[in-house]
Amino acid sequence: MTSANNLTTHHLTIPIQHEDIAKLKPGDIVFLEGVVYTAREGVYDRVLGKGEAVPIENLAEISNVNFHCSPAASVREDGQYAIGGVTATASFRFSKWMANWLDLTGTKVVIGKGGMPKEDYASILAPRQAVYLTTVGYGTGALLGRGVIGVRDVFWIDDLGIAQAMWMFDVKAFGPFIVDSDLDGNSLFASHNDAVAKNINSLYAGLKAPALSRYGETDDRKD
């Protein structure tokens, strides 16, 4: 652990131990080494919805870090996968699966972007002694991809596709990530979203209604 410019930086080895997770505070910076796995709605639905087994026995002994991610992957001439970038996807969409997934897999660190619903920090993550890390800004997929030094395995790619498959990445100096939440359920996103929400309606006052084209899109904030 180092500290510079008032930012505390942690270099953690996966599986991450409880005592190391307990040191993380919102706003800290994290770099990872070990194995990170990806799982999002395709994997969650397959395991939790359809009842299929997690394809890695004793997953938590290999990795307890779940990255909500869409990798940019291609197949090399030798048949191995090359990873050009790993772009985080919005985690709040997976809220309904998280409690059961953490219980089933022993996952203690979730990485994504945009944070989780406010109530999830206190009701899902903190009781399971898990924390949330977020990517730093947008357009960092290529930067994070430099930390992926190999693909250990990939599952269900033929039917779920590249984005939804379950990847096992060997990583080194993987980051930077910002600590969003701690073991007490405190969250940068939750606290700052409350402050922003107070004045957000005034930002849109007088503007024309947005043009919505994708299925399910709405401008009603209650939705």
PDB file of C-alpha atoms in Angstrom:
ATOM      1  CA  MET A   1       0.000   0.000   0.000  1.00  0.00           C
ATOM      2  CA  THR A   2       1.337   3.406  -0.954  1.00  0.00           C
ATOM      3  CA  SER A   3       0.092   6.969  -0.580  1.00  0.00           C
ATOM      4  CA  ALA A   4       0.753   9.850  -2.970  1.00  0.00           C
ATOM      5  CA  ASN A   5      -1.046  13.104  -3.631  1.00  0.00           C
ATOM      6  CA  ASN A   6      -3.518  12.129  -0.878  1.00  0.00           C
ATOM      7  CA  LEU A   7      -4.531   9.007  -2.848  1.00  0.00           C
ATOM      8  CA  THR A   8      -3.926   5.677  -1.149  1.00  0.00           C
ATOM      9  CA  THR A   9      -2.988   2.949  -3.625  1.00  0.00           C
ATOM     10  CA  HIS A  10      -3.297  -0.775  -2.930  1.00  0.00           C
ATOM     11  CA  HIS A  11      -1.629  -3.569  -4.920  1.00  0.00           C
ATOM     12  CA  LEU A  12      -3.639  -6.692  -4.118  1.00  0.00           C
ATOM     13  CA  THR A  13      -3.175 -10.353  -4.964  1.00  0.00           C
ATOM     14  CA  ILE A  14      -6.197 -12.470  -5.902  1.00  0.00           C
ATOM     15  CA  PRO A  15      -7.853 -14.261  -4.148  1.00  0.00           C
ATOM     16  CA  ILE A  16      -7.999 -11.119  -2.025  1.00  0.00           C
ATOM     17  CA  GLN A  17      -7.929 -11.745   1.710  1.00  0.00           C
ATOM     18  CA  HIS A  18     -10.458 -10.237   4.105  1.00  0.00           C
ATOM     19  CA  GLU A  19      -7.826  -8.205   5.939  1.00  0.00           C
ATOM     20  CA  ASP A  20      -6.821  -6.527   2.664  1.00  0.00           C
ATOM     21  CA  ILE A  21     -10.429  -5.793   1.699  1.00  0.00           C
ATOM     22  CA  ALA A  22     -10.990  -4.283   5.149  1.00  0.00           C
ATOM     23  CA  LYS A  23      -8.281  -1.693   4.451  1.00  0.00           C
ATOM     24  CA  LEU A  24     -10.058  -0.330   1.372  1.00  0.00           C
ATOM     25  CA  LYS A  25     -11.718   3.051   1.754  1.00  0.00           C
ATOM     26  CA  PRO A  26     -13.899   4.908  -0.766  1.00  0.00           C
ATOM     27  CA  GLY A  27     -11.650   6.908  -3.065  1.00  0.00           C
ATOM     28  CA  ASP A  28      -8.630   4.610  -2.726  1.00  0.00           C
ATOM     29  CA  ILE A  29      -6.926   3.254  -5.857  1.00  0.00           C
ATOM     30  CA  VAL A  30      -6.498  -0.482  -6.493  1.00  0.00           C
ATOM     31  CA  PHE A  31      -4.316  -2.550  -8.827  1.00  0.00           C
ATOM     32  CA  LEU A  32      -4.791  -6.316  -9.019  1.00  0.00           C
ATOM     33  CA  GLU A  33      -2.688  -9.383  -9.738  1.00  0.00           C
ATOM     34  CA  GLY A  34      -3.933 -12.943 -10.143  1.00  0.00           C
ATOM     35  CA  VAL A  35      -7.082 -14.232 -11.838  1.00  0.00           C
ATOM     36  CA  VAL A  36     -10.160 -12.091 -12.518  1.00  0.00           C
ATOM     37  CA  TYR A  37     -13.323 -13.692 -13.878  1.00  0.00           C
ATOM     38  CA  THR A  38     -16.115 -12.068 -15.852  1.00  0.00           C
ATOM     39  CA  ALA A  39     -19.785 -12.772 -15.258  1.00  0.00           C
ATOM     40  CA  ARG A  40     -22.811 -10.696 -16.184  1.00  0.00           C
ATOM     41  CA  GLU A  41     -26.463 -11.322 -17.062  1.00  0.00           C
ATOM     42  CA  GLY A  42     -25.805 -14.221 -19.454  1.00  0.00           C
ATOM     43  CA  VAL A  43     -23.838 -16.156 -16.851  1.00  0.00           C
ATOM     44  CA  TYR A  44     -26.106 -15.172 -13.955  1.00  0.00           C
ATOM     45  CA  ASP A  45     -29.224 -16.285 -15.796  1.00  0.00           C
ATOM     46  CA  ARG A  46     -27.617 -19.536 -16.838  1.00  0.00           C
ATOM     47  CA  VAL A  47     -26.521 -20.453 -13.325  1.00  0.00           C
ATOM     48  CA  LEU A  48     -29.114 -18.782 -11.089  1.00  0.00           C
ATOM     49  CA  GLY A  49     -32.036 -18.807 -13.516  1.00  0.00           C
ATOM     50  CA  LYS A  50     -31.592 -22.107 -15.328  1.00  0.00           C
ATOM     51  CA  GLY A  51     -29.811 -23.986 -12.568  1.00  0.00           C
ATOM     52  CA  GLU A  52     -26.606 -24.896 -14.405  1.00  0.00           C
ATOM     53  CA  ALA A  53     -23.466 -25.384 -12.363  1.00  0.00           C
ATOM     54  CA  VAL A  54     -20.703 -22.794 -12.185  1.00  0.00           C
ATOM     55  CA  PRO A  55     -18.173 -24.181 -14.683  1.00  0.00           C
ATOM     56  CA  ILE A  56     -15.201 -23.855 -12.284  1.00  0.00           C
ATOM     57  CA  GLU A  57     -15.092 -25.929  -9.138  1.00  0.00           C
ATOM     58  CA  ASN A  58     -13.978 -24.045  -6.036  1.00  0.00           C
ATOM     59  CA  LEU A  59     -14.049 -20.751  -7.938  1.00  0.00           C
ATOM     60  CA  ALA A  60     -13.295 -18.673  -4.824  1.00  0.00           C
ATOM     61  CA  GLU A  61      -9.995 -20.511  -4.355  1.00  0.00           C
ATOM     62  CA  ILE A  62      -8.909 -19.239  -7.779  1.00  0.00           C
ATOM     63  CA  SER A  63     -10.678 -15.894  -7.954  1.00  0.00           C
ATOM     64  CA  ASN A  64     -13.045 -13.936  -5.748  1.00  0.00           C
ATOM     65  CA  VAL A  65     -13.141 -10.953  -8.133  1.00  0.00           C
ATOM     66  CA  ASN A  66     -16.063 -10.613 -10.578  1.00  0.00           C
ATOM     67  CA  PHE A  67     -15.560  -8.088 -13.390  1.00  0.00           C
ATOM     68  CA  HIS A  68     -18.695  -6.825 -15.164  1.00  0.00           C
ATOM     69  CA  CYS A  69     -17.019  -6.619 -18.521  1.00  0.00           C
ATOM     70  CA  SER A  70     -17.278  -6.820 -22.303  1.00  0.00           C
ATOM     71  CA  PRO A  71     -13.853  -7.912 -23.570  1.00  0.00           C
ATOM     72  CA  ALA A  72     -12.547  -7.142 -27.031  1.00  0.00           C
ATOM     73  CA  ALA A  73     -11.258 -10.593 -27.930  1.00  0.00           C
ATOM     74  CA  SER A  74      -9.897 -12.168 -31.106  1.00  0.00           C
ATOM     75  CA  VAL A  75      -8.495 -15.591 -31.937  1.00  0.00           C
ATOM     76  CA  ARG A  76      -4.805 -15.746 -32.869  1.00  0.00           C
ATOM     77  CA  GLU A  77      -3.350 -18.149 -35.411  1.00  0.00           C
ATOM     78  CA  ASP A  78      -2.321 -20.509 -32.597  1.00  0.00           C
ATOM     79  CA  GLY A  79      -5.941 -20.724 -31.454  1.00  0.00           C
ATOM     80  CA  GLN A  80      -5.375 -18.705 -28.291  1.00  0.00           C
ATOM     81  CA  TYR A  81      -7.329 -15.564 -27.483  1.00  0.00           C
ATOM     82  CA  ALA A  82      -5.853 -12.089 -27.706  1.00  0.00           C
ATOM     83  CA  ILE A  83      -7.481  -9.444 -25.528  1.00  0.00           C
ATOM     84  CA  GLY A  84      -7.292  -5.936 -26.919  1.00  0.00           C
ATOM     85  CA  GLY A  85      -9.386  -4.227 -24.279  1.00  0.00           C
ATOM     86  CA  VAL A  86     -11.732  -4.938 -21.378  1.00  0.00           C
ATOM     87  CA  THR A  87     -14.533  -2.418 -21.059  1.00  0.00           C
ATOM     88  CA  ALA A  88     -16.602  -2.318 -17.886  1.00  0.00           C
ATOM     89  CA  THR A  89     -20.371  -2.413 -18.192  1.00  0.00           C
ATOM     90  CA  ALA A  90     -23.016  -0.886 -15.901  1.00  0.00           C
ATOM     91  CA  SER A  91     -23.394  -2.971 -12.761  1.00  0.00           C
ATOM     92  CA  PHE A  92     -26.739  -1.678 -11.501  1.00  0.00           C
ATOM     93  CA  ARG A  93     -28.451  -3.785 -14.186  1.00  0.00           C
ATOM     94  CA  PHE A  94     -27.397  -6.947 -12.373  1.00  0.00           C
ATOM     95  CA  SER A  95     -28.711  -6.063  -8.925  1.00  0.00           C
ATOM     96  CA  LYS A  96     -31.346  -8.804  -8.811  1.00  0.00           C
ATOM     97  CA  TRP A  97     -28.689 -11.507  -9.129  1.00  0.00           C
ATOM     98  CA  MET A  98     -25.947 -10.189  -6.882  1.00  0.00           C
ATOM     99  CA  ALA A  99     -26.972 -11.525  -3.465  1.00  0.00           C
ATOM    100  CA  ASN A 100     -27.395 -15.096  -4.697  1.00  0.00           C
ATOM    101  CA  TRP A 101     -24.278 -14.900  -6.858  1.00  0.00           C
ATOM    102  CA  LEU A 102     -22.081 -13.710  -4.001  1.00  0.00           C
ATOM    103  CA  ASP A 103     -23.479 -16.403  -1.720  1.00  0.00           C
ATOM    104  CA  LEU A 104     -22.932 -19.127  -4.301  1.00  0.00           C
ATOM    105  CA  THR A 105     -19.425 -18.182  -5.426  1.00  0.00           C
ATOM    106  CA  GLY A 106     -17.822 -16.522  -2.418  1.00  0.00           C
ATOM    107  CA  THR A 107     -17.023 -13.457  -4.506  1.00  0.00           C
ATOM    108  CA  LYS A 108     -15.760 -10.545  -2.404  1.00  0.00           C
ATOM    109  CA  VAL A 109     -14.923  -7.875  -4.994  1.00  0.00           C
ATOM    110  CA  VAL A 110     -17.172  -6.700  -7.811  1.00  0.00           C
ATOM    111  CA  ILE A 111     -15.806  -4.421 -10.544  1.00  0.00           C
ATOM    112  CA  GLY A 112     -17.903  -2.450 -12.992  1.00  0.00           C
ATOM    113  CA  LYS A 113     -18.995   1.055 -13.805  1.00  0.00           C
ATOM    114  CA  GLY A 114     -21.777   3.275 -12.541  1.00  0.00           C
ATOM    115  CA  GLY A 115     -22.100   1.652  -9.133  1.00  0.00           C
ATOM    116  CA  MET A 116     -24.906  -0.420  -7.662  1.00  0.00           C
ATOM    117  CA  PRO A 117     -28.351   0.728  -6.474  1.00  0.00           C
ATOM    118  CA  LYS A 118     -27.921   2.690  -3.236  1.00  0.00           C
ATOM    119  CA  GLU A 119     -29.632   0.098  -1.044  1.00  0.00           C
ATOM    120  CA  ASP A 120     -27.425  -2.736  -2.367  1.00  0.00           C
ATOM    121  CA  TYR A 121     -24.326  -1.479  -0.555  1.00  0.00           C
ATOM    122  CA  ALA A 122     -25.910  -1.923   2.862  1.00  0.00           C
ATOM    123  CA  SER A 123     -28.208  -4.873   2.135  1.00  0.00           C
ATOM    124  CA  ILE A 124     -26.143  -7.013  -0.264  1.00  0.00           C
ATOM    125  CA  LEU A 125     -22.448  -6.114  -0.353  1.00  0.00           C
ATOM    126  CA  ALA A 126     -21.656  -5.123   3.245  1.00  0.00           C
ATOM    127  CA  PRO A 127     -23.390  -8.104   4.939  1.00  0.00           C
ATOM    128  CA  ARG A 128     -21.329 -10.418   2.736  1.00  0.00           C
ATOM    129  CA  GLN A 129     -18.134  -8.467   3.422  1.00  0.00           C
ATOM    130  CA  ALA A 130     -17.813  -7.574  -0.255  1.00  0.00           C
ATOM    131  CA  VAL A 131     -16.892  -4.275  -1.904  1.00  0.00           C
ATOM    132  CA  TYR A 132     -17.389  -2.563  -5.243  1.00  0.00           C
ATOM    133  CA  LEU A 133     -14.632  -1.098  -7.428  1.00  0.00           C
ATOM    134  CA  THR A 134     -15.282   1.151 -10.385  1.00  0.00           C
ATOM    135  CA  THR A 135     -13.293   1.880 -13.510  1.00  0.00           C
ATOM    136  CA  VAL A 136     -11.720   5.315 -13.842  1.00  0.00           C
ATOM    137  CA  GLY A 137     -13.752   7.367 -16.312  1.00  0.00           C
ATOM    138  CA  TYR A 138     -14.692   6.227 -19.812  1.00  0.00           C
ATOM    139  CA  GLY A 139     -12.555   4.952 -22.656  1.00  0.00           C
ATOM    140  CA  THR A 140     -10.195   3.029 -20.377  1.00  0.00           C
ATOM    141  CA  GLY A 141     -10.817  -0.406 -21.881  1.00  0.00           C
ATOM    142  CA  ALA A 142      -7.530  -0.406 -23.790  1.00  0.00           C
ATOM    143  CA  LEU A 143      -5.616   0.760 -20.713  1.00  0.00           C
ATOM    144  CA  LEU A 144      -7.096  -2.001 -18.582  1.00  0.00           C
ATOM    145  CA  GLY A 145      -6.450  -4.486 -21.368  1.00  0.00           C
ATOM    146  CA  ARG A 146      -2.724  -3.993 -20.867  1.00  0.00           C
ATOM    147  CA  GLY A 147      -3.114  -5.626 -17.486  1.00  0.00           C
ATOM    148  CA  VAL A 148      -4.555  -8.818 -18.988  1.00  0.00           C
ATOM    149  CA  ILE A 149      -1.526 -11.018 -19.559  1.00  0.00           C
ATOM    150  CA  GLY A 150      -3.398 -14.112 -20.679  1.00  0.00           C
ATOM    151  CA  VAL A 151      -6.668 -16.003 -20.940  1.00  0.00           C
ATOM    152  CA  ARG A 152      -6.714 -18.947 -18.568  1.00  0.00           C
ATOM    153  CA  ASP A 153     -10.061 -20.242 -19.822  1.00  0.00           C
ATOM    154  CA  VAL A 154     -13.393 -19.189 -21.278  1.00  0.00           C
ATOM    155  CA  PHE A 155     -16.772 -20.863 -20.848  1.00  0.00           C
ATOM    156  CA  TRP A 156     -20.011 -20.798 -22.853  1.00  0.00           C
ATOM    157  CA  ILE A 157     -18.593 -18.552 -25.569  1.00  0.00           C
ATOM    158  CA  ASP A 158     -20.198 -20.570 -28.381  1.00  0.00           C
ATOM    159  CA  ASP A 159     -23.747 -19.871 -27.244  1.00  0.00           C
ATOM    160  CA  LEU A 160     -23.425 -16.745 -25.072  1.00  0.00           C
ATOM    161  CA  GLY A 161     -20.938 -14.915 -27.302  1.00  0.00           C
ATOM    162  CA  ILE A 162     -17.802 -12.940 -26.467  1.00  0.00           C
ATOM    163  CA  ALA A 163     -19.424 -10.271 -24.286  1.00  0.00           C
ATOM    164  CA  GLN A 164     -21.551 -12.637 -22.183  1.00  0.00           C
ATOM    165  CA  ALA A 165     -19.178 -15.600 -21.856  1.00  0.00           C
ATOM    166  CA  MET A 166     -17.418 -16.345 -18.587  1.00  0.00           C
ATOM    167  CA  TRP A 167     -13.750 -15.435 -19.005  1.00  0.00           C
ATOM    168  CA  MET A 168     -10.864 -16.230 -16.671  1.00  0.00           C
ATOM    169  CA  PHE A 169      -8.161 -13.582 -17.131  1.00  0.00           C
ATOM    170  CA  ASP A 170      -4.634 -13.768 -15.755  1.00  0.00           C
ATOM    171  CA  VAL A 171      -3.863 -10.170 -14.785  1.00  0.00           C
ATOM    172  CA  LYS A 172      -0.921  -8.158 -13.504  1.00  0.00           C
ATOM    173  CA  ALA A 173      -0.838  -4.464 -12.537  1.00  0.00           C
ATOM    174  CA  PHE A 174      -4.511  -4.557 -13.529  1.00  0.00           C
ATOM    175  CA  GLY A 175      -6.085  -1.161 -12.958  1.00  0.00           C
ATOM    176  CA  PRO A 176      -6.371   1.523 -11.839  1.00  0.00           C
ATOM    177  CA  PHE A 177      -9.732   1.036 -10.152  1.00  0.00           C
ATOM    178  CA  ILE A 178     -11.394   3.370  -7.673  1.00  0.00           C
ATOM    179  CA  VAL A 179     -12.811   1.921  -4.460  1.00  0.00           C
ATOM    180  CA  ASP A 180     -16.495   2.849  -4.487  1.00  0.00           C
ATOM    181  CA  SER A 181     -17.691   1.039  -1.368  1.00  0.00           C
ATOM    182  CA  ASP A 182     -16.245  -0.282   1.887  1.00  0.00           C
ATOM    183  CA  LEU A 183     -17.241  -3.038   4.299  1.00  0.00           C
ATOM    184  CA  ASP A 184     -19.493  -0.650   6.214  1.00  0.00           C
ATOM    185  CA  GLY A 185     -21.637  -0.047   3.137  1.00  0.00           C
ATOM    186  CA  ASN A 186     -20.391   3.488   2.472  1.00  0.00           C
ATOM    187  CA  SER A 187     -20.359   4.394  -1.228  1.00  0.00           C
ATOM    188  CA  LEU A 188     -18.932   7.231  -3.299  1.00  0.00           C
ATOM    189  CA  PHE A 189     -21.624   6.781  -5.933  1.00  0.00           C
ATOM    190  CA  ALA A 190     -24.461   6.760  -3.411  1.00  0.00           C
ATOM    191  CA  SER A 191     -23.293   9.875  -1.594  1.00  0.00           C
ATOM    192  CA  HIS A 192     -22.477  11.877  -4.715  1.00  0.00           C
ATOM    193  CA  ASN A 193     -25.595  10.765  -6.580  1.00  0.00           C
ATOM    194  CA  ASP A 194     -27.722  12.196  -3.785  1.00  0.00           C
ATOM    195  CA  ALA A 195     -25.978  15.546  -4.148  1.00  0.00           C
ATOM    196  CA  VAL A 196     -26.331  15.579  -7.940  1.00  0.00           C
ATOM    197  CA  ALA A 197     -29.969  14.457  -7.874  1.00  0.00           C
ATOM    198  CA  LYS A 198     -31.036  17.553  -5.940  1.00  0.00           C
ATOM    199  CA  ASN A 199     -30.439  19.785  -8.947  1.00  0.00           C
ATOM    200  CA  ILE A 200     -30.575  17.416 -11.909  1.00  0.00           C
ATOM    201  CA  ASN A 201     -34.076  18.357 -13.040  1.00  0.00           C
ATOM    202  CA  SER A 202     -33.018  21.984 -13.433  1.00  0.00           C
ATOM    203  CA  LEU A 203     -30.349  20.917 -15.939  1.00  0.00           C
ATOM    204  CA  TYR A 204     -33.049  19.639 -18.307  1.00  0.00           C
ATOM    205  CA  ALA A 205     -35.527  22.475 -17.825  1.00  0.00           C
ATOM    206  CA  GLY A 206     -36.580  23.950 -21.167  1.00  0.00           C
ATOM    207  CA  LEU A 207     -34.975  21.216 -23.279  1.00  0.00           C
ATOM    208  CA  LYS A 208     -36.875  19.251 -25.879  1.00  0.00           C
ATOM    209  CA  ALA A 209     -37.854  15.679 -25.080  1.00  0.00           C
ATOM    210  CA  PRO A 210     -35.091  13.212 -26.069  1.00  0.00           C
ATOM    211  CA  ALA A 211     -35.437  11.067 -29.170  1.00  0.00           C
ATOM    212  CA  LEU A 212     -35.711   7.495 -27.888  1.00  0.00           C
ATOM    213  CA  SER A 213     -35.226   4.598 -30.266  1.00  0.00           C
ATOM    214  CA  ARG A 214     -33.975   1.566 -28.346  1.00  0.00           C
ATOM    215  CA  TYR A 215     -36.476  -0.913 -26.914  1.00  0.00           C
ATOM    216  CA  GLY A 216     -37.434  -0.094 -23.359  1.00  0.00           C
ATOM    217  CA  GLU A 217     -35.928   3.384 -23.228  1.00  0.00           C
ATOM    218  CA  THR A 218     -37.797   6.033 -21.262  1.00  0.00           C
ATOM    219  CA  ASP A 219     -37.236   9.564 -19.971  1.00  0.00           C
ATOM    220  CA  ASP A 220     -39.362   8.956 -16.872  1.00  0.00           C
ATOM    221  CA  ARG A 221     -36.892   8.988 -13.955  1.00  0.00           C
ATOM    222  CA  LYS A 222     -39.235   6.854 -11.855  1.00  0.00           C
ATOM    223  CA  ASP A 223     -38.531   4.006 -14.281  1.00  0.00           C
TER     224      ASP A 223
END
